[in-house]
Coordinates of C-alpha atoms and ligand atoms in Angstrom, one line a residue:
Chain Z
M1 CA 21.8 10.9 30.5
K2 CA 20.2 13.7 32.5
N3 CA 17.9 12.0 35.0
P4 CA 17.9 13.2 38.6
E5 CA 16.0 10.0 39.7
I6 CA 19.1 7.8 39.1
L7 CA 21.1 9.8 41.5
T8 CA 19.2 8.0 44.3
C9 CA 20.7 4.7 43.2
F10 CA 22.7 3.2 46.1
Q11 CA 24.2 0.4 44.0
C12 CA 22.5 -2.4 45.8
G13 CA 22.6 -4.6 42.7
T14 CA 19.0 -5.9 42.9
C15 CA 18.6 -4.9 39.3
H16 CA 21.5 -7.0 38.1
A17 CA 20.6 -9.9 40.3
S18 CA 17.2 -10.0 38.6
C19 CA 18.4 -9.7 35.1
P20 CA 17.9 -12.7 32.8
S21 CA 20.3 -11.4 30.2
G22 CA 23.0 -10.7 32.8
K23 CA 23.2 -14.5 33.4
Y24 CA 24.4 -15.1 29.9
T25 CA 26.0 -11.8 28.7
S26 CA 28.3 -9.1 30.0
L27 CA 25.3 -6.8 30.7
N28 CA 25.4 -5.5 34.2
V29 CA 22.6 -3.0 34.5
R30 CA 23.7 -1.8 37.9
K31 CA 26.9 -0.6 36.3
I32 CA 25.0 0.9 33.4
I33 CA 23.0 3.0 35.8
R34 CA 26.1 4.1 37.7
D35 CA 28.2 4.9 34.6
S36 CA 25.4 6.8 32.9
T37 CA 25.6 9.5 35.5
R38 CA 29.4 9.9 35.0
K39 CA 30.1 9.5 31.3
D40 CA 28.8 9.0 27.8
I41 CA 28.1 5.2 27.5
S42 CA 26.6 5.3 24.0
E43 CA 29.2 3.0 22.7
E44 CA 28.7 0.2 25.3
P45 CA 27.5 -2.9 23.5
E46 CA 25.8 -4.0 26.7
L47 CA 23.0 -1.4 26.1
W48 CA 21.7 -3.8 23.4
M49 CA 21.8 -6.9 25.5
C50 CA 18.7 -6.0 27.5
T51 CA 15.5 -7.8 26.6
T52 CA 13.4 -5.0 28.2
C53 CA 11.9 -7.6 30.6
Y54 CA 11.3 -4.9 33.3
N55 CA 12.5 -7.2 36.2
C56 CA 15.0 -4.6 37.3
Q57 CA 12.5 -1.8 37.1
E58 CA 9.9 -3.8 39.1
R59 CA 12.3 -4.7 41.9
C60 CA 14.5 -1.5 42.3
P61 CA 14.0 -0.5 46.0
R62 CA 14.5 3.1 45.0
G63 CA 11.8 3.0 42.4
I64 CA 14.1 3.9 39.6
K65 CA 12.7 3.2 36.2
V66 CA 15.7 1.2 35.2
T67 CA 14.4 -0.3 32.0
D68 CA 13.1 3.1 30.8
C69 CA 16.6 4.4 31.5
V70 CA 18.1 1.7 29.2
L71 CA 15.6 2.7 26.5
T72 CA 16.6 6.4 26.8
L73 CA 20.3 5.5 26.7
R74 CA 19.7 3.5 23.6
S75 CA 17.9 6.4 21.9
E76 CA 20.8 8.7 22.8
A77 CA 23.2 6.2 21.1
V78 CA 21.0 6.0 18.0
K79 CA 21.1 9.8 17.8
K80 CA 24.9 9.5 17.5
G81 CA 24.5 7.0 14.7
I82 CA 25.2 3.9 16.9
I83 CA 22.8 1.2 15.8
L84 CA 23.4 -2.5 15.1
P85 CA 23.3 -3.8 11.5
A86 CA 20.5 -6.2 12.4
H87 CA 18.4 -3.4 13.9
R88 CA 19.0 -1.2 10.8
K89 CA 17.5 -4.0 8.8
V90 CA 14.3 -4.2 11.0
C91 CA 14.0 -0.4 10.5
A92 CA 14.3 -0.8 6.8
F93 CA 11.5 -3.3 6.9
L94 CA 9.3 -0.9 8.8
I95 CA 10.1 2.0 6.4
E96 CA 9.4 -0.1 3.3
T97 CA 6.4 -2.2 4.4
G98 CA 5.0 -0.7 7.6
H99 CA 5.8 -4.0 9.4
A100 CA 8.8 -5.0 11.3
I101 CA 8.2 -8.5 10.0
P102 CA 6.7 -8.3 6.5
L103 CA 4.4 -10.9 4.9
D104 CA 6.3 -13.2 2.6
E105 CA 5.2 -15.7 -0.2
K106 CA 5.4 -18.7 2.0
H107 CA 3.1 -17.3 4.7
N108 CA 0.8 -15.8 2.2
S109 CA 0.1 -19.2 0.8
I110 CA -0.3 -20.6 4.3
R111 CA -2.9 -17.9 4.9
E112 CA -4.7 -19.0 1.7
K113 CA -4.8 -22.6 2.9
L114 CA -6.3 -21.5 6.2
G115 CA -8.9 -19.5 4.3
L116 CA -7.7 -16.2 5.7
G117 CA -6.7 -14.2 2.6
M118 CA -4.6 -11.1 2.8
P119 CA -4.2 -9.6 6.3
E120 CA -6.4 -6.5 6.7
T121 CA -3.3 -4.4 7.5
V122 CA -1.1 -2.0 5.5
S123 CA 0.0 -5.1 3.6
K124 CA -3.3 -5.0 1.8
Y125 CA -3.9 -1.2 1.6
P126 CA -1.4 0.9 -0.4
K127 CA -3.1 4.1 0.8
A128 CA -2.5 3.1 4.4
L129 CA 1.1 2.3 3.7
K130 CA 1.5 5.7 2.2
E131 CA 0.2 7.2 5.4
V132 CA 2.7 5.3 7.4
K133 CA 5.5 6.5 5.1
T134 CA 4.3 10.1 5.5
L135 CA 4.5 9.8 9.2
L136 CA 7.9 8.2 9.2
N137 CA 9.2 11.0 7.0
S138 CA 7.6 13.6 9.2
T139 CA 9.4 12.3 12.3
K140 CA 12.6 12.0 10.1
F141 CA 13.0 8.3 11.0
P142 CA 14.7 7.3 7.8
E143 CA 17.3 10.0 8.2
L144 CA 17.9 8.8 11.8
V145 CA 18.4 5.1 11.0
N146 CA 19.8 5.0 7.5
E147 CA 23.6 4.8 7.2
Chain J
M1 CA -17.9 -1.0 27.0
K2 CA -17.1 -0.5 23.3
E3 CA -17.0 -3.2 20.7
L4 CA -13.6 -4.5 19.7
S5 CA -11.3 -4.0 16.7
L6 CA -8.9 -6.8 16.3
F7 CA -5.3 -5.6 16.0
L8 CA -3.2 -8.2 14.2
G9 CA 0.3 -6.7 14.4
C10 CA 3.1 -8.3 12.4
L11 CA 4.1 -11.7 13.7
I12 CA 0.6 -13.3 13.9
P13 CA -0.6 -12.5 10.4
N14 CA 2.8 -12.8 8.7
R15 CA 4.4 -15.7 10.5
Y16 CA 1.8 -17.6 12.7
P17 CA -1.5 -17.1 10.9
G18 CA -2.9 -20.1 12.7
I19 CA -3.1 -17.9 15.8
E20 CA -5.1 -15.3 13.9
K21 CA -7.5 -17.9 12.7
A22 CA -7.9 -19.5 16.1
T23 CA -8.6 -16.0 17.6
K24 CA -11.3 -15.3 15.1
L25 CA -12.9 -18.7 15.7
V26 CA -13.0 -18.3 19.4
L27 CA -14.3 -14.7 19.4
D28 CA -17.2 -15.7 17.1
R29 CA -17.9 -18.8 19.2
L30 CA -18.0 -16.8 22.4
D31 CA -20.3 -14.1 20.8
I32 CA -17.8 -11.4 21.3
K33 CA -18.5 -8.5 19.0
W34 CA -15.4 -7.7 16.9
S35 CA -14.2 -6.4 13.5
E36 CA -10.9 -6.0 11.8
L37 CA -8.8 -3.0 12.5
K38 CA -8.3 -2.3 8.8
E39 CA -5.2 -0.5 7.5
A40 CA -3.2 -1.0 10.8
S41 CA 0.6 -1.2 10.7
C42 CA 3.3 -2.5 13.0
C43 CA 2.3 -1.4 16.6
P44 CA 5.4 -0.4 16.4
A45 CA 7.4 -3.0 18.3
P46 CA 8.3 -1.6 21.7
G47 CA 11.7 -3.2 22.3
V48 CA 13.3 -1.9 19.2
F49 CA 11.5 1.2 17.8
R50 CA 10.6 2.6 21.1
S51 CA 14.3 2.5 22.1
F52 CA 15.4 3.9 18.7
D53 CA 13.2 7.0 18.6
R54 CA 10.4 7.7 21.1
T55 CA 8.6 10.2 18.9
T56 CA 8.5 7.9 15.9
W57 CA 7.2 5.1 18.1
L58 CA 4.5 7.3 19.6
T59 CA 3.5 8.7 16.3
L60 CA 3.0 5.3 14.5
A61 CA 1.3 3.9 17.6
S62 CA -1.1 6.9 17.6
R63 CA -2.1 6.3 14.0
N64 CA -3.2 2.7 15.0
L65 CA -5.0 4.1 18.0
V66 CA -6.8 6.7 15.8
L67 CA -8.0 4.0 13.4
A68 CA -9.9 2.5 16.3
E69 CA -11.0 5.9 17.6
N70 CA -12.5 6.7 14.3
K71 CA -14.6 3.5 14.5
N72 CA -15.4 4.2 18.2
T73 CA -14.1 0.8 19.2
D74 CA -11.5 -0.5 21.7
I75 CA -8.5 -2.3 20.4
L76 CA -8.1 -6.0 21.1
T77 CA -4.4 -7.2 20.9
I78 CA -3.3 -10.9 20.8
C79 CA 0.4 -10.1 21.3
N80 CA 2.2 -8.8 24.4
G81 CA 4.3 -6.5 22.3
C82 CA 1.3 -4.9 20.6
F83 CA -0.4 -4.7 24.0
S84 CA 2.6 -3.0 25.5
S85 CA 3.2 -0.5 22.7
L86 CA -0.4 0.5 22.2
M87 CA -1.4 0.6 25.9
D88 CA 1.8 2.6 26.9
A89 CA 1.4 5.0 23.9
N90 CA -2.3 5.5 24.7
N91 CA -1.5 6.2 28.4
I92 CA 1.3 8.6 27.5
L93 CA -0.8 10.5 24.9
K94 CA -3.8 10.7 27.2
N95 CA -1.8 12.2 30.1
D96 CA 1.0 14.2 28.4
E97 CA -0.2 17.2 26.5
T98 CA 3.2 18.0 25.0
A99 CA 3.5 14.5 23.6
R100 CA -0.1 14.7 22.3
D101 CA 0.5 18.0 20.6
E102 CA 3.7 16.8 19.0
V103 CA 2.0 13.6 17.7
N104 CA -0.9 15.5 16.4
T105 CA 1.3 17.9 14.3
H106 CA 2.6 14.7 12.5
L107 CA -0.9 13.1 12.3
K108 CA -2.3 16.3 10.7
K109 CA -0.3 15.5 7.6
I110 CA -2.5 12.5 7.0
N111 CA -5.7 14.2 8.3
M112 CA -5.8 12.4 11.5
E113 CA -6.1 13.6 15.1
Y114 CA -5.5 11.6 18.3
K115 CA -8.3 12.3 20.9
G116 CA -7.8 9.7 23.6
T117 CA -11.2 8.1 23.5
I118 CA -10.5 4.3 23.5
E119 CA -8.9 1.6 25.5
V120 CA -6.3 -1.1 24.6
R121 CA -7.0 -4.7 25.6
H122 CA -5.2 -8.0 25.5
I123 CA -7.2 -11.1 24.8
T124 CA -6.3 -12.8 28.0
E125 CA -7.1 -10.0 30.4
F126 CA -10.3 -9.2 28.3
L127 CA -11.5 -12.8 28.7
Y128 CA -10.5 -12.8 32.4
R129 CA -12.2 -9.6 33.2
E130 CA -15.2 -9.5 30.9
I131 CA -16.2 -13.2 30.9
G132 CA -14.3 -14.6 33.8
A133 CA -12.7 -18.0 34.3
E134 CA -15.8 -19.6 35.7
K135 CA -18.1 -18.7 32.8
L136 CA -15.4 -19.7 30.4
N137 CA -15.2 -23.1 32.1
H138 CA -18.9 -23.5 31.5
A139 CA -18.6 -22.5 27.8
I140 CA -16.0 -25.0 26.8
E141 CA -16.9 -28.4 25.3
K142 CA -13.7 -30.4 25.7
P143 CA -11.9 -30.0 29.0
L144 CA -8.3 -30.4 28.0
E145 CA -6.7 -32.7 30.5
L146 CA -3.1 -31.5 29.9
N147 CA -0.2 -30.5 32.1
V148 CA 0.8 -27.1 30.9
A149 CA 3.7 -24.7 31.4
V150 CA 2.2 -21.3 31.4
H151 CA 4.4 -18.5 30.1
Y152 CA 3.0 -15.0 30.8
G153 CA 5.6 -13.1 28.9
C154 CA 7.2 -9.9 30.3
H155 CA 5.0 -7.2 28.8
L156 CA 1.7 -8.7 29.7
M157 CA 2.3 -8.0 33.4
K158 CA 5.0 -5.4 33.5
P159 CA 5.3 -2.5 34.3
T160 CA 2.7 -3.7 36.9
K161 CA 1.8 0.0 37.7
D162 CA 0.5 0.4 34.1
R163 CA -0.8 -3.1 33.4
K164 CA -2.8 -3.3 36.7
L165 CA -3.1 -7.1 36.4
G166 CA -1.6 -7.7 39.9
G167 CA 1.9 -8.4 41.0
A168 CA 4.5 -9.9 38.6
E169 CA 6.3 -12.1 41.0
C170 CA 3.6 -14.7 41.4
P171 CA 0.9 -13.8 38.9
V172 CA -2.2 -15.9 38.8
F173 CA -4.8 -14.6 36.3
F174 CA -3.4 -16.4 33.3
D175 CA -3.1 -19.7 35.1
E176 CA -6.7 -19.4 36.1
L177 CA -7.7 -18.9 32.5
V178 CA -5.7 -21.9 31.4
E179 CA -7.1 -24.1 34.2
A180 CA -10.6 -22.9 33.2
L181 CA -10.1 -25.0 30.1
G182 CA -9.5 -28.2 32.1
A183 CA -5.7 -28.1 32.1
V184 CA -3.3 -28.1 35.0
S185 CA -0.8 -25.2 35.2
V186 CA 2.3 -26.9 36.5
P187 CA 4.7 -24.8 38.6
Y188 CA 8.2 -24.6 37.3
E189 CA 11.4 -22.9 38.2
G190 CA 11.9 -19.5 36.5
K191 CA 8.3 -19.3 35.5
T192 CA 8.2 -15.5 35.3
S193 CA 11.6 -15.3 33.6
C194 CA 11.9 -13.9 30.1
C195 CA 11.9 -16.1 26.9
G196 CA 14.9 -14.2 25.7
A197 CA 13.4 -12.6 22.5
G198 CA 12.6 -9.1 23.5
G199 CA 14.4 -5.8 23.2
G200 CA 15.9 -6.5 19.9
V201 CA 18.1 -9.2 21.4
R202 CA 16.6 -11.9 19.2
S203 CA 17.3 -10.0 16.0
A204 CA 20.8 -8.9 17.0
M205 CA 22.1 -11.7 19.2
L206 CA 20.1 -14.8 18.2
E207 CA 22.4 -17.3 20.0
T208 CA 22.4 -15.4 23.3
S209 CA 18.6 -15.1 23.1
F210 CA 18.3 -18.9 22.7
E211 CA 20.5 -19.4 25.8
M212 CA 17.8 -17.7 27.8
T213 CA 15.2 -19.8 26.0
G214 CA 17.1 -22.9 26.8
Y215 CA 17.1 -22.0 30.5
K216 CA 13.3 -21.9 30.4
L217 CA 12.8 -25.0 28.2
T218 CA 15.0 -27.1 30.5
R219 CA 12.9 -26.2 33.5
M220 CA 9.6 -26.7 31.7
K221 CA 10.7 -30.1 30.5
K222 CA 11.8 -31.0 34.0
A223 CA 8.4 -30.2 35.3
G224 CA 6.9 -32.8 33.0
V225 CA 4.5 -30.7 31.0
D226 CA 2.7 -31.7 27.8
C227 CA 3.0 -28.2 26.2
I228 CA 3.8 -24.5 26.6
V229 CA 1.0 -22.0 26.7
N230 CA 1.8 -18.4 25.9
A231 CA -0.1 -15.1 25.2
C232 CA 2.3 -13.6 22.7
P233 CA 3.5 -14.6 19.2
F234 CA 7.0 -13.3 19.9
C235 CA 7.4 -15.7 22.9
H236 CA 5.7 -18.3 20.8
M237 CA 8.2 -17.9 18.0
Q238 CA 11.1 -17.9 20.4
Y239 CA 10.1 -21.2 22.0
D240 CA 9.2 -22.8 18.7
T241 CA 12.2 -21.8 16.6
G242 CA 14.4 -21.9 19.7
Q243 CA 13.6 -25.6 20.1
A244 CA 14.3 -26.3 16.5
E245 CA 17.7 -24.5 16.8
L246 CA 18.7 -26.2 20.1
A247 CA 17.7 -29.6 18.7
K248 CA 20.5 -29.2 16.1
A249 CA 22.9 -28.9 19.0
G250 CA 21.5 -32.2 20.5
K251 CA 19.1 -30.6 23.0
K252 CA 15.7 -32.1 22.3
Y253 CA 12.7 -30.8 24.1
D254 CA 9.7 -31.6 21.8
L255 CA 7.4 -29.3 23.7
P256 CA 4.5 -28.0 21.5
V257 CA 4.0 -24.3 21.7
V258 CA 0.4 -23.1 22.0
H259 CA -1.0 -19.6 22.0
Y260 CA -3.9 -19.2 24.4
S261 CA -6.3 -18.5 21.5
Q262 CA -5.3 -21.9 20.1
L263 CA -5.7 -23.7 23.4
L264 CA -9.2 -22.1 23.9
G265 CA -10.1 -23.1 20.3
M266 CA -9.3 -26.7 21.0
A267 CA -11.3 -26.6 24.2
L268 CA -14.2 -25.3 22.2
G269 CA -13.8 -28.4 19.9
Y270 CA -11.8 -27.1 17.0
S271 CA -9.1 -29.6 15.8
P272 CA -5.4 -29.0 16.2
E273 CA -5.3 -28.3 12.4
E274 CA -8.1 -25.8 12.5
V275 CA -6.2 -23.7 15.1
G276 CA -3.0 -24.1 13.1
L277 CA -0.9 -26.2 15.5
H278 CA 0.7 -28.0 12.6
L279 CA 2.2 -24.7 11.4
N280 CA 4.7 -24.7 14.2
E281 CA 8.2 -25.8 13.7
I282 CA 7.9 -28.2 16.6
V283 CA 5.2 -30.7 15.7
N284 CA 4.6 -33.4 18.3
P285 CA 2.3 -36.2 16.9
E286 CA 1.8 -37.7 20.3
F287 CA 0.5 -34.4 21.6
E288 CA -1.9 -33.9 18.7
A289 CA -3.1 -37.5 19.1
K290 CA -3.8 -36.8 22.8
I291 CA -5.9 -33.8 21.9
R292 CA -7.8 -35.7 19.3
L293 CA -8.5 -38.4 21.8
I294 CA -9.8 -35.9 24.3
Q295 CA -12.0 -34.3 21.6
K296 CA -13.4 -37.7 20.5
Q297 CA -14.6 -38.6 24.0
D298 CA -18.3 -38.4 24.3
L299 CA -18.9 -36.0 27.2
S300 CA -22.6 -36.4 27.3
A301 CA -22.0 -39.9 28.7
V302 CA -20.1 -38.5 31.7
Ligands
LIG1 S1 18.2 -1.9 42.0 FE1 17.9 0.3 41.9 S2 19.1 1.2 43.6 FE2 19.8 -1.0 43.4 S3 21.6 -0.8 42.0 FE3 19.8 -1.1 40.7 S4 19.2 0.9 40.1 FE4 20.5 1.1 41.9
LIG2 S1 14.9 -5.0 31.7 FE1 16.9 -5.4 30.7 S2 18.4 -4.8 32.2 FE2 16.4 -4.9 33.3 S3 16.4 -7.0 34.1 FE3 15.4 -7.1 32.1 S4 17.0 -7.6 30.6 FE4 18.0 -7.0 32.5

């Protein structure tokens, strides 16, 4: 990753010490920041263990946008075709329905019982869904995330 | 200030519609002018789509923003993820001409143009800033004498530079909103820590995400609270389904999970069913009985 800001990192470890995920997983964001200046870390599974909570970014004494760096590193990995199967599925939902979590039968009937009817979203308006699909094709998202 | 368009997102209409209903009830009751943001899509979710492809994330977000621009309304979100995506995208597009031009070349294909004329709000900060805790306290009918674990959720407060809701280490505004309803916000260890759901961790590493949830739940339980109050359906789902999952492994918490819209709804006199509390996985009859008892008390006698 090309980002001059992270060269100011002095490896204090405040980021890692603040990381909720690092308590339970092998994610060490201090190491991610260091390694990203030296080599391609697109294959590191730890990139996907971050909950994007922003603790590290808030507390970094050098003002490094640590969480944003993780996001950038992830998108670099995705460009190389590295994307977890579960995340491909979420992308497929978005491409197909315009929602990451689409409406299903069960919740549609719950809505009816609550007197809500169909949500006023792309779920209800085919023309709107078509617009979303046009935009996704325009940014070449399906090509990026499909296997 | 402009009128508001209610942005539903995915999780609330499609998994926790009770929160949608509660929100609409309280907006009407408080005489806040709102209408549906028709034809909106996924915000799109910041933790996943933003990290997969920034341009796609910005472009889909811009379409949602333009839907509101075309009605000349601000956007009201009821989810920290939607708030984060739409506010961040709006800030980027207002300030970065290159990003704006790029997005507009895509939007042109559906005859839309991003102009940067509206703001993105979250229901909690909207109520806090535009009505205020004190006035809200006067508006409620049933002070909810409950001990509550307040969970802000990461993207409501952070990045603090963009959210401008104060510091994230010891935030106060949401606690004040909760206490305005007669509840006590009980301090607990790890209060500002993440629920574990964000960043695609829940979808790809469910068990790991529930370990983080368990960390929080154990500390909330220890603090002796009646329920958890959140501002985000993703945190809501994580605590609700997380408890159901952890119970299978013998860890029982039985903490009802309540979105602020639902809590406010009950303080305004709507029943637990009317705000959809029974639609959670974790249903605690004692808690609902307590609410009903509070709601039955004749306040005019006090
Ligand atoms: S907190 Fe900042 S300076 Fe310290 S190790 Fe992390 S990135 Fe480097
Ligand atoms: S944003 Fe990610 S890396 Fe940073 S503290 Fe949170 S979980 Fe850890």
